């Protein structure tokens, strides 16, 4: 690996140092710090722009260089300028009408992400106040990163990342994160849950040998600090607690018999000074349905009560482990440039091509979403970095740090009381969107695997009976929650085993999204009732888990229409509905049709009318009840006649199951 002075190995020259970056302006009143002294070429350009009445983009940075200057610098050996010129040649078609006198510039989207291009004034657009144009010619966009020397492991093989997550350097780093949080972070210990799971793995040292055993909680057991593991099972595990192995595990568990991911979790827990570890395969009796149901109901408390959750994100299955050496990678392009912060202080950043973060195996697992979301502190071992996230900080062990990192907490924020419901609804729908994109081994877990998050939403909002949770939807926002649809990947077949009523997104196994910017909802929820699958069988709250059935009584406009054309696109269909007094010359009413499942893809339409979106329902003649089979919305802006037809149907009260 390069030494801590690896920045000296990156290209930088006198020409490069003229390209000074900084954070984007937050308002038009802020000084144009990049404009230079009075009389400079950039100041003159800005004066002309202002004379024309233009408003400069907040993220714009104009350099004291023209494209001709950049070409000249490339010719004398500036690698960065040479890259610019090569990129520009790829965009000749979009640069027609421009010449080498165009001014070189960049546009920063945030403190770390942007694009290069050239700007000029478009004088024929003065009436719109938009006389500044920028053509970007660098693809992909660039990132800005800073060097953190204390993150640099001298034994690692990459200047860009720490390739040795199990080195002494890395062990000291994660211990420092953990200890700092325990001793200094007030937010992380406010409302901390005191909880001890029913079973834990105890880690002991006897005569220099590591000894593991399963401990069951007794009535007099103390609350202890423990780590919880979030990981991918993959194939069936060879070591797990069952009715036939529990007594043996209480006596002792061989470290070498454990899958590598669990072995590594034991090592990390010990490194952090923790003597207890919770792992579902060992702490739940896997062939006891009552024990599994009880423990699943305790999942929120287990992860919220853990001193830290160890996330084995890079391991696709339990046999892989997560502490092995990482494959060394680095950006294809990297240049050393100056950066001026808002206080005028200059530092050095590395400009490099955009790095797409890898999709970690654990991020594809549905159960893992709530395990991480519920945790107050996580230690995440990924493909390219190890990161620590708690309520106060979000850091990683990368020597190169992207200037802007994720939000420090995945918990609900604290909005004002008047906006609590709207914010909570938006966050819930965003979580469902992410959750339904992930994989479940057992599709019947569609509701249980998000039940812990649902319970926390319920408690956080201090909801009353008007906000009862019903199979993934909330009573107070039910009309909006009903407007879910299958995303562009398209529907799958309806599950053979019952998962939820048809009006719930949990009745499908596809990724869903929700209609947005919806106004003027005219339907009314009369009642909503669900029968819980485990009600009364256990002394736990199962309102947020699996259901046996559900009925939604709703009152709204009902319309019948004949489908005259059905054209399939990705995930949705373009339908032509033949409707009276609207379809002139056989053109029909154009709508987008999002079927819930492949079984619903040949629709006979009964639509409950609403301004722009309607549920598509199928009538069961025998029971008189309806089942949902999709959502429709307009392909184009509806005409007054079409809106009149949609709204003018008979108002009826129906039951959807």
mmCIF file with all atom_site columns, N, CA and C in Angstrom, residues 30 87 122 141-142 161 172 206 287 346 396 408 415 461 484 487 510-511 587 614 628 639:
data_model
loop_
_atom_site.group_PDB
_atom_site.id
_atom_site.type_symbol
_atom_site.label_atom_id
_atom_site.label_alt_id
_atom_site.label_comp_id
_atom_site.label_asym_id
_atom_site.label_entity_id
_atom_site.label_seq_id
_atom_site.pdbx_PDB_ins_code
_atom_site.Cartn_x
_atom_site.Cartn_y
_atom_site.Cartn_z
_atom_site.occupancy
_atom_site.B_iso_or_equiv
_atom_site.pdbx_formal_charge
_atom_site.auth_seq_id
_atom_site.auth_comp_id
_atom_site.auth_asym_id
_atom_site.auth_atom_id
_atom_site.pdbx_PDB_model_num
ATOM 1  N N  . UNK A 1 30  ? -24.995 34.923  -1.358  1.00 0.00 ? 30  UNK A N  1
ATOM 2  C CA . UNK A 1 30  ? -23.627 34.581  -0.983  1.00 0.00 ? 30  UNK A CA 1
ATOM 3  C C  . UNK A 1 30  ? -22.627 35.100  -2.013  1.00 0.00 ? 30  UNK A C  1
ATOM 4  N N  . UNK A 1 87  ? -12.593 13.901  -23.043 1.00 0.00 ? 87  UNK A N  1
ATOM 5  C CA . UNK A 1 87  ? -14.023 13.790  -22.764 1.00 0.00 ? 87  UNK A CA 1
ATOM 6  C C  . UNK A 1 87  ? -14.830 14.704  -23.682 1.00 0.00 ? 87  UNK A C  1
ATOM 7  N N  . UNK A 1 122 ? -26.542 33.004  -23.430 1.00 0.00 ? 122 UNK A N  1
ATOM 8  C CA . UNK A 1 122 ? -27.492 32.797  -24.527 1.00 0.00 ? 122 UNK A CA 1
ATOM 9  C C  . UNK A 1 122 ? -28.393 34.033  -24.572 1.00 0.00 ? 122 UNK A C  1
ATOM 10 N N  . UNK A 1 141 ? -20.134 11.573  -13.853 1.00 0.00 ? 141 UNK A N  1
ATOM 11 C CA . UNK A 1 141 ? -19.849 12.722  -13.004 1.00 0.00 ? 141 UNK A CA 1
ATOM 12 C C  . UNK A 1 141 ? -18.692 12.386  -12.066 1.00 0.00 ? 141 UNK A C  1
ATOM 13 N N  . UNK A 1 142 ? -18.110 13.432  -11.449 1.00 0.00 ? 142 UNK A N  1
ATOM 14 C CA . UNK A 1 142 ? -16.967 13.206  -10.575 1.00 0.00 ? 142 UNK A CA 1
ATOM 15 C C  . UNK A 1 142 ? -17.380 13.287  -9.113  1.00 0.00 ? 142 UNK A C  1
ATOM 16 N N  . UNK A 1 161 ? -8.869  2.060   0.008   1.00 0.00 ? 161 UNK A N  1
ATOM 17 C CA . UNK A 1 161 ? -9.695  1.336   0.960   1.00 0.00 ? 161 UNK A CA 1
ATOM 18 C C  . UNK A 1 161 ? -8.820  0.513   1.897   1.00 0.00 ? 161 UNK A C  1
ATOM 19 N N  . UNK A 1 172 ? -8.187  -1.993  16.542  1.00 0.00 ? 172 UNK A N  1
ATOM 20 C CA . UNK A 1 172 ? -8.092  -0.790  17.377  1.00 0.00 ? 172 UNK A CA 1
ATOM 21 C C  . UNK A 1 172 ? -9.095  0.265   16.920  1.00 0.00 ? 172 UNK A C  1
ATOM 22 N N  . UNK A 1 206 ? -10.972 -20.051 28.776  1.00 0.00 ? 206 UNK A N  1
ATOM 23 C CA . UNK A 1 206 ? -10.562 -20.996 29.815  1.00 0.00 ? 206 UNK A CA 1
ATOM 24 C C  . UNK A 1 206 ? -9.217  -21.597 29.438  1.00 0.00 ? 206 UNK A C  1
ATOM 25 N N  . UNK A 1 287 ? -36.737 -25.745 15.376  1.00 0.00 ? 287 UNK A N  1
ATOM 26 C CA . UNK A 1 287 ? -37.827 -26.663 15.029  1.00 0.00 ? 287 UNK A CA 1
ATOM 27 C C  . UNK A 1 287 ? -38.987 -26.581 16.015  1.00 0.00 ? 287 UNK A C  1
ATOM 28 N N  . UNK A 1 346 ? -7.962  26.689  2.821   1.00 0.00 ? 346 UNK A N  1
ATOM 29 C CA . UNK A 1 346 ? -7.632  25.791  1.715   1.00 0.00 ? 346 UNK A CA 1
ATOM 30 C C  . UNK A 1 346 ? -7.170  24.439  2.233   1.00 0.00 ? 346 UNK A C  1
ATOM 31 N N  . UNK A 1 396 ? -16.336 5.693   8.552   1.00 0.00 ? 396 UNK A N  1
ATOM 32 C CA . UNK A 1 396 ? -15.848 4.443   7.979   1.00 0.00 ? 396 UNK A CA 1
ATOM 33 C C  . UNK A 1 396 ? -14.329 4.415   8.044   1.00 0.00 ? 396 UNK A C  1
ATOM 34 N N  . UNK A 1 408 ? -26.921 10.134  9.893   1.00 0.00 ? 408 UNK A N  1
ATOM 35 C CA . UNK A 1 408 ? -26.365 9.376   11.002  1.00 0.00 ? 408 UNK A CA 1
ATOM 36 C C  . UNK A 1 408 ? -27.335 8.435   11.685  1.00 0.00 ? 408 UNK A C  1
ATOM 37 N N  . UNK A 1 415 ? -40.159 15.426  13.669  1.00 0.00 ? 415 UNK A N  1
ATOM 38 C CA . UNK A 1 415 ? -40.820 16.561  13.033  1.00 0.00 ? 415 UNK A CA 1
ATOM 39 C C  . UNK A 1 415 ? -41.713 17.290  14.024  1.00 0.00 ? 415 UNK A C  1
ATOM 40 N N  . UNK A 1 461 ? -45.574 7.430   17.066  1.00 0.00 ? 461 UNK A N  1
ATOM 41 C CA . UNK A 1 461 ? -46.600 8.400   16.707  1.00 0.00 ? 461 UNK A CA 1
ATOM 42 C C  . UNK A 1 461 ? -47.699 8.501   17.754  1.00 0.00 ? 461 UNK A C  1
ATOM 43 N N  . UNK A 1 484 ? -50.916 1.908   -3.938  1.00 0.00 ? 484 UNK A N  1
ATOM 44 C CA . UNK A 1 484 ? -49.645 1.260   -4.261  1.00 0.00 ? 484 UNK A CA 1
ATOM 45 C C  . UNK A 1 484 ? -49.770 0.568   -5.614  1.00 0.00 ? 484 UNK A C  1
ATOM 46 N N  . UNK A 1 487 ? -43.877 -2.036  -9.376  1.00 0.00 ? 487 UNK A N  1
ATOM 47 C CA . UNK A 1 487 ? -42.898 -1.230  -10.104 1.00 0.00 ? 487 UNK A CA 1
ATOM 48 C C  . UNK A 1 487 ? -42.544 -1.863  -11.442 1.00 0.00 ? 487 UNK A C  1
ATOM 49 N N  . UNK A 1 510 ? -43.891 -8.717  -5.266  1.00 0.00 ? 510 UNK A N  1
ATOM 50 C CA . UNK A 1 510 ? -43.152 -7.820  -6.147  1.00 0.00 ? 510 UNK A CA 1
ATOM 51 C C  . UNK A 1 510 ? -42.807 -6.530  -5.409  1.00 0.00 ? 510 UNK A C  1
ATOM 52 N N  . UNK A 1 511 ? -41.859 -5.771  -5.980  1.00 0.00 ? 511 UNK A N  1
ATOM 53 C CA . UNK A 1 511 ? -41.539 -4.468  -5.407  1.00 0.00 ? 511 UNK A CA 1
ATOM 54 C C  . UNK A 1 511 ? -42.652 -3.485  -5.726  1.00 0.00 ? 511 UNK A C  1
ATOM 55 N N  . UNK A 1 587 ? -61.549 6.142   -30.118 1.00 0.00 ? 587 UNK A N  1
ATOM 56 C CA . UNK A 1 587 ? -60.235 6.427   -29.538 1.00 0.00 ? 587 UNK A CA 1
ATOM 57 C C  . UNK A 1 587 ? -60.139 5.925   -28.103 1.00 0.00 ? 587 UNK A C  1
ATOM 58 N N  . UNK A 1 614 ? -57.337 5.174   -9.736  1.00 0.00 ? 614 UNK A N  1
ATOM 59 C CA . UNK A 1 614 ? -58.468 4.327   -9.376  1.00 0.00 ? 614 UNK A CA 1
ATOM 60 C C  . UNK A 1 614 ? -57.977 2.926   -9.074  1.00 0.00 ? 614 UNK A C  1
ATOM 61 N N  . UNK A 1 628 ? -58.943 -6.742  -5.138  1.00 0.00 ? 628 UNK A N  1
ATOM 62 C CA . UNK A 1 628 ? -58.147 -5.768  -5.891  1.00 0.00 ? 628 UNK A CA 1
ATOM 63 C C  . UNK A 1 628 ? -57.240 -6.508  -6.870  1.00 0.00 ? 628 UNK A C  1
ATOM 64 N N  . UNK A 1 639 ? -59.303 14.974  -20.094 1.00 0.00 ? 639 UNK A N  1
ATOM 65 C CA . UNK A 1 639 ? -60.137 16.068  -20.592 1.00 0.00 ? 639 UNK A CA 1
ATOM 66 C C  . UNK A 1 639 ? -61.276 16.300  -19.613 1.00 0.00 ? 639 UNK A C  1
#
